[in-house]
Amino acid sequence: MTIEARIAFIAFFLVCWSLLGLIPWALAAVWRRGRGAILALPLALAGACAGGVLVPFLGRRDLTGFLISLLTALIGSGAASAAGIAFSRRIGAVRAAPPRPAPDHPIGARRPKPSATASPHPPEPAGPTPPAES
């Protein structure tokens, strides 16, 4: 087998494991209504690929090994998605919103509206102006 065929073969497996890894991630994202799901996405794909690669490293390199690797990719992605969402929730809990200033505080006080004391145009004369004498 040439090196190009080996690379294509490995790429095919990585794509299969990654696509299967999207299923548990999507279910977790829907379950959590999207909160924390974007952080869990790369972890889910990495977990799926790690779970899929684990089976051939343990010695199963036949058809049953491929099917088992698909199952371990699903399990690895589910575990990594749960870990990513839990990590995102923990980050969100640490970062609390700053307290709002009190109404009597200078920052929280409302500014008075500007009053219309000066008009932008000069007043026009009431009557005709007499001609200037030269």
PDB file of C-alpha atoms in Angstrom:
ATOM      1  CA  MET A   1       0.000   0.000   0.000  1.00  0.00           C
ATOM      2  CA  THR A   2       1.428   3.404  -0.964  1.00  0.00           C
ATOM      3  CA  ILE A   3       1.843   6.233   1.496  1.00  0.00           C
ATOM      4  CA  GLU A   4      -0.936   8.227  -0.216  1.00  0.00           C
ATOM      5  CA  ALA A   5      -3.350   5.329   0.209  1.00  0.00           C
ATOM      6  CA  ARG A   6      -2.416   4.987   3.878  1.00  0.00           C
ATOM      7  CA  ILE A   7      -2.996   8.711   4.462  1.00  0.00           C
ATOM      8  CA  ALA A   8      -6.367   8.538   2.680  1.00  0.00           C
ATOM      9  CA  PHE A   9      -7.295   5.467   4.727  1.00  0.00           C
ATOM     10  CA  ILE A  10      -6.438   7.198   8.015  1.00  0.00           C
ATOM     11  CA  ALA A  11      -8.243  10.373   6.910  1.00  0.00           C
ATOM     12  CA  PHE A  12     -11.351   8.293   6.136  1.00  0.00           C
ATOM     13  CA  PHE A  13     -11.317   6.860   9.660  1.00  0.00           C
ATOM     14  CA  LEU A  14     -10.818  10.287  11.242  1.00  0.00           C
ATOM     15  CA  VAL A  15     -13.718  11.702   9.233  1.00  0.00           C
ATOM     16  CA  CYS A  16     -15.970   8.785  10.212  1.00  0.00           C
ATOM     17  CA  TRP A  17     -15.109   9.132  13.893  1.00  0.00           C
ATOM     18  CA  SER A  18     -15.557  12.918  13.774  1.00  0.00           C
ATOM     19  CA  LEU A  19     -18.953  12.670  12.089  1.00  0.00           C
ATOM     20  CA  LEU A  20     -20.068  10.144  14.690  1.00  0.00           C
ATOM     21  CA  GLY A  21     -18.702  12.466  17.352  1.00  0.00           C
ATOM     22  CA  LEU A  22     -21.116  15.183  16.247  1.00  0.00           C
ATOM     23  CA  ILE A  23     -24.141  13.096  17.243  1.00  0.00           C
ATOM     24  CA  PRO A  24     -23.595  13.091  21.043  1.00  0.00           C
ATOM     25  CA  TRP A  25     -22.426  16.702  20.874  1.00  0.00           C
ATOM     26  CA  ALA A  26     -25.596  17.767  19.040  1.00  0.00           C
ATOM     27  CA  LEU A  27     -27.778  15.907  21.534  1.00  0.00           C
ATOM     28  CA  ALA A  28     -25.945  17.555  24.434  1.00  0.00           C
ATOM     29  CA  ALA A  29     -26.264  20.970  22.767  1.00  0.00           C
ATOM     30  CA  VAL A  30     -30.012  20.546  22.334  1.00  0.00           C
ATOM     31  CA  TRP A  31     -30.382  19.263  25.891  1.00  0.00           C
ATOM     32  CA  ARG A  32     -28.493  22.290  27.279  1.00  0.00           C
ATOM     33  CA  ARG A  33     -30.221  24.675  24.806  1.00  0.00           C
ATOM     34  CA  GLY A  34     -26.882  25.681  23.346  1.00  0.00           C
ATOM     35  CA  ARG A  35     -25.331  26.962  26.572  1.00  0.00           C
ATOM     36  CA  GLY A  36     -21.726  25.797  26.680  1.00  0.00           C
ATOM     37  CA  ALA A  37     -21.980  23.741  23.511  1.00  0.00           C
ATOM     38  CA  ILE A  38     -19.484  25.727  21.452  1.00  0.00           C
ATOM     39  CA  LEU A  39     -16.725  25.018  23.962  1.00  0.00           C
ATOM     40  CA  ALA A  40     -17.635  21.325  23.972  1.00  0.00           C
ATOM     41  CA  LEU A  41     -17.424  20.937  20.170  1.00  0.00           C
ATOM     42  CA  PRO A  42     -13.646  20.583  19.782  1.00  0.00           C
ATOM     43  CA  LEU A  43     -13.527  18.420  22.890  1.00  0.00           C
ATOM     44  CA  ALA A  44     -16.234  16.159  21.471  1.00  0.00           C
ATOM     45  CA  LEU A  45     -14.387  15.705  18.179  1.00  0.00           C
ATOM     46  CA  ALA A  46     -11.103  15.046  19.965  1.00  0.00           C
ATOM     47  CA  GLY A  47     -12.822  12.544  22.268  1.00  0.00           C
ATOM     48  CA  ALA A  48     -14.389  10.770  19.311  1.00  0.00           C
ATOM     49  CA  CYS A  49     -11.064  10.472  17.496  1.00  0.00           C
ATOM     50  CA  ALA A  50      -9.293   9.373  20.675  1.00  0.00           C
ATOM     51  CA  GLY A  51     -11.916   6.713  21.330  1.00  0.00           C
ATOM     52  CA  GLY A  52     -11.741   5.514  17.742  1.00  0.00           C
ATOM     53  CA  VAL A  53      -7.938   5.357  17.683  1.00  0.00           C
ATOM     54  CA  LEU A  54      -7.865   3.463  20.971  1.00  0.00           C
ATOM     55  CA  VAL A  55      -9.338   0.267  19.476  1.00  0.00           C
ATOM     56  CA  PRO A  56      -6.678  -0.343  16.785  1.00  0.00           C
ATOM     57  CA  PHE A  57      -3.966   0.420  19.333  1.00  0.00           C
ATOM     58  CA  LEU A  58      -5.390  -2.318  21.546  1.00  0.00           C
ATOM     59  CA  GLY A  59      -5.046  -4.833  18.704  1.00  0.00           C
ATOM     60  CA  ARG A  60      -8.406  -5.055  16.929  1.00  0.00           C
ATOM     61  CA  ARG A  61      -7.613  -4.353  13.271  1.00  0.00           C
ATOM     62  CA  ASP A  62     -10.420  -6.193  11.472  1.00  0.00           C
ATOM     63  CA  LEU A  63     -14.078  -5.484  10.711  1.00  0.00           C
ATOM     64  CA  THR A  64     -15.179  -6.035  14.295  1.00  0.00           C
ATOM     65  CA  GLY A  65     -12.428  -3.668  15.402  1.00  0.00           C
ATOM     66  CA  PHE A  66     -13.778  -1.024  13.022  1.00  0.00           C
ATOM     67  CA  LEU A  67     -17.303  -1.443  14.379  1.00  0.00           C
ATOM     68  CA  ILE A  68     -16.055  -1.367  17.954  1.00  0.00           C
ATOM     69  CA  SER A  69     -14.063   1.781  17.140  1.00  0.00           C
ATOM     70  CA  LEU A  70     -17.253   3.446  15.903  1.00  0.00           C
ATOM     71  CA  LEU A  71     -18.934   2.585  19.194  1.00  0.00           C
ATOM     72  CA  THR A  72     -15.998   3.861  21.235  1.00  0.00           C
ATOM     73  CA  ALA A  73     -16.009   7.049  19.151  1.00  0.00           C
ATOM     74  CA  LEU A  74     -19.620   7.636  20.197  1.00  0.00           C
ATOM     75  CA  ILE A  75     -18.814   6.925  23.832  1.00  0.00           C
ATOM     76  CA  GLY A  76     -15.678   9.092  23.788  1.00  0.00           C
ATOM     77  CA  SER A  77     -17.546  11.962  22.174  1.00  0.00           C
ATOM     78  CA  GLY A  78     -20.357  11.729  24.701  1.00  0.00           C
ATOM     79  CA  ALA A  79     -17.923  11.820  27.607  1.00  0.00           C
ATOM     80  CA  ALA A  80     -15.942  14.707  26.098  1.00  0.00           C
ATOM     81  CA  SER A  81     -19.138  16.666  25.339  1.00  0.00           C
ATOM     82  CA  ALA A  82     -20.308  16.259  28.925  1.00  0.00           C
ATOM     83  CA  ALA A  83     -16.900  17.349  30.195  1.00  0.00           C
ATOM     84  CA  GLY A  84     -16.865  20.390  27.884  1.00  0.00           C
ATOM     85  CA  ILE A  85     -20.326  21.508  28.931  1.00  0.00           C
ATOM     86  CA  ALA A  86     -19.504  21.004  32.614  1.00  0.00           C
ATOM     87  CA  PHE A  87     -16.314  23.019  32.148  1.00  0.00           C
ATOM     88  CA  SER A  88     -18.263  25.781  30.412  1.00  0.00           C
ATOM     89  CA  ARG A  89     -20.797  25.893  33.251  1.00  0.00           C
ATOM     90  CA  ARG A  90     -17.991  26.126  35.767  1.00  0.00           C
ATOM     91  CA  ILE A  91     -16.383  29.008  33.878  1.00  0.00           C
ATOM     92  CA  GLY A  92     -19.750  30.772  33.665  1.00  0.00           C
ATOM     93  CA  ALA A  93     -20.371  30.377  37.399  1.00  0.00           C
ATOM     94  CA  VAL A  94     -17.037  31.942  38.303  1.00  0.00           C
ATOM     95  CA  ARG A  95     -17.587  35.033  36.165  1.00  0.00           C
ATOM     96  CA  ALA A  96     -20.378  36.888  37.942  1.00  0.00           C
ATOM     97  CA  ALA A  97     -21.933  40.106  36.702  1.00  0.00           C
ATOM     98  CA  PRO A  98     -20.665  43.310  38.343  1.00  0.00           C
ATOM     99  CA  PRO A  99     -23.065  44.911  40.846  1.00  0.00           C
ATOM    100  CA  ARG A 100     -25.195  47.784  39.613  1.00  0.00           C
ATOM    101  CA  PRO A 101     -24.546  51.186  41.214  1.00  0.00           C
ATOM    102  CA  ALA A 102     -27.148  52.587  43.587  1.00  0.00           C
ATOM    103  CA  PRO A 103     -29.459  55.334  42.265  1.00  0.00           C
ATOM    104  CA  ASP A 104     -27.946  57.932  44.601  1.00  0.00           C
ATOM    105  CA  HIS A 105     -24.407  57.072  43.489  1.00  0.00           C
ATOM    106  CA  PRO A 106     -22.877  59.685  41.111  1.00  0.00           C
ATOM    107  CA  ILE A 107     -22.424  57.108  38.373  1.00  0.00           C
ATOM    108  CA  GLY A 108     -25.953  55.794  38.702  1.00  0.00           C
ATOM    109  CA  ALA A 109     -27.632  59.201  39.083  1.00  0.00           C
ATOM    110  CA  ARG A 110     -29.546  60.543  36.153  1.00  0.00           C
ATOM    111  CA  ARG A 111     -28.282  63.718  34.549  1.00  0.00           C
ATOM    112  CA  PRO A 112     -30.689  66.616  34.272  1.00  0.00           C
ATOM    113  CA  LYS A 113     -32.012  67.334  30.830  1.00  0.00           C
ATOM    114  CA  PRO A 114     -30.537  70.469  29.240  1.00  0.00           C
ATOM    115  CA  SER A 115     -32.920  73.408  29.360  1.00  0.00           C
ATOM    116  CA  ALA A 116     -33.652  75.488  26.267  1.00  0.00           C
ATOM    117  CA  THR A 117     -32.432  78.905  27.514  1.00  0.00           C
ATOM    118  CA  ALA A 118     -30.560  80.064  24.472  1.00  0.00           C
ATOM    119  CA  SER A 119     -32.048  79.858  21.026  1.00  0.00           C
ATOM    120  CA  PRO A 120     -29.786  78.867  18.188  1.00  0.00           C
ATOM    121  CA  HIS A 121     -30.847  81.799  15.944  1.00  0.00           C
ATOM    122  CA  PRO A 122     -30.693  85.509  16.872  1.00  0.00           C
ATOM    123  CA  PRO A 123     -34.092  87.173  17.248  1.00  0.00           C
ATOM    124  CA  GLU A 124     -35.407  88.963  14.203  1.00  0.00           C
ATOM    125  CA  PRO A 125     -36.341  92.648  14.508  1.00  0.00           C
ATOM    126  CA  ALA A 126     -40.012  93.344  15.044  1.00  0.00           C
ATOM    127  CA  GLY A 127     -40.396  95.975  12.333  1.00  0.00           C
ATOM    128  CA  PRO A 128     -38.549  97.396   9.354  1.00  0.00           C
ATOM    129  CA  THR A 129     -35.253  98.991  10.151  1.00  0.00           C
ATOM    130  CA  PRO A 130     -34.787 102.657   9.174  1.00  0.00           C
ATOM    131  CA  PRO A 131     -32.149 103.364   6.529  1.00  0.00           C
ATOM    132  CA  ALA A 132     -28.778 104.292   7.877  1.00  0.00           C
ATOM    133  CA  GLU A 133     -27.767 107.904   7.341  1.00  0.00           C
ATOM    134  CA  SER A 134     -24.444 108.499   5.774  1.00  0.00           C
TER     135      SER A 134
END
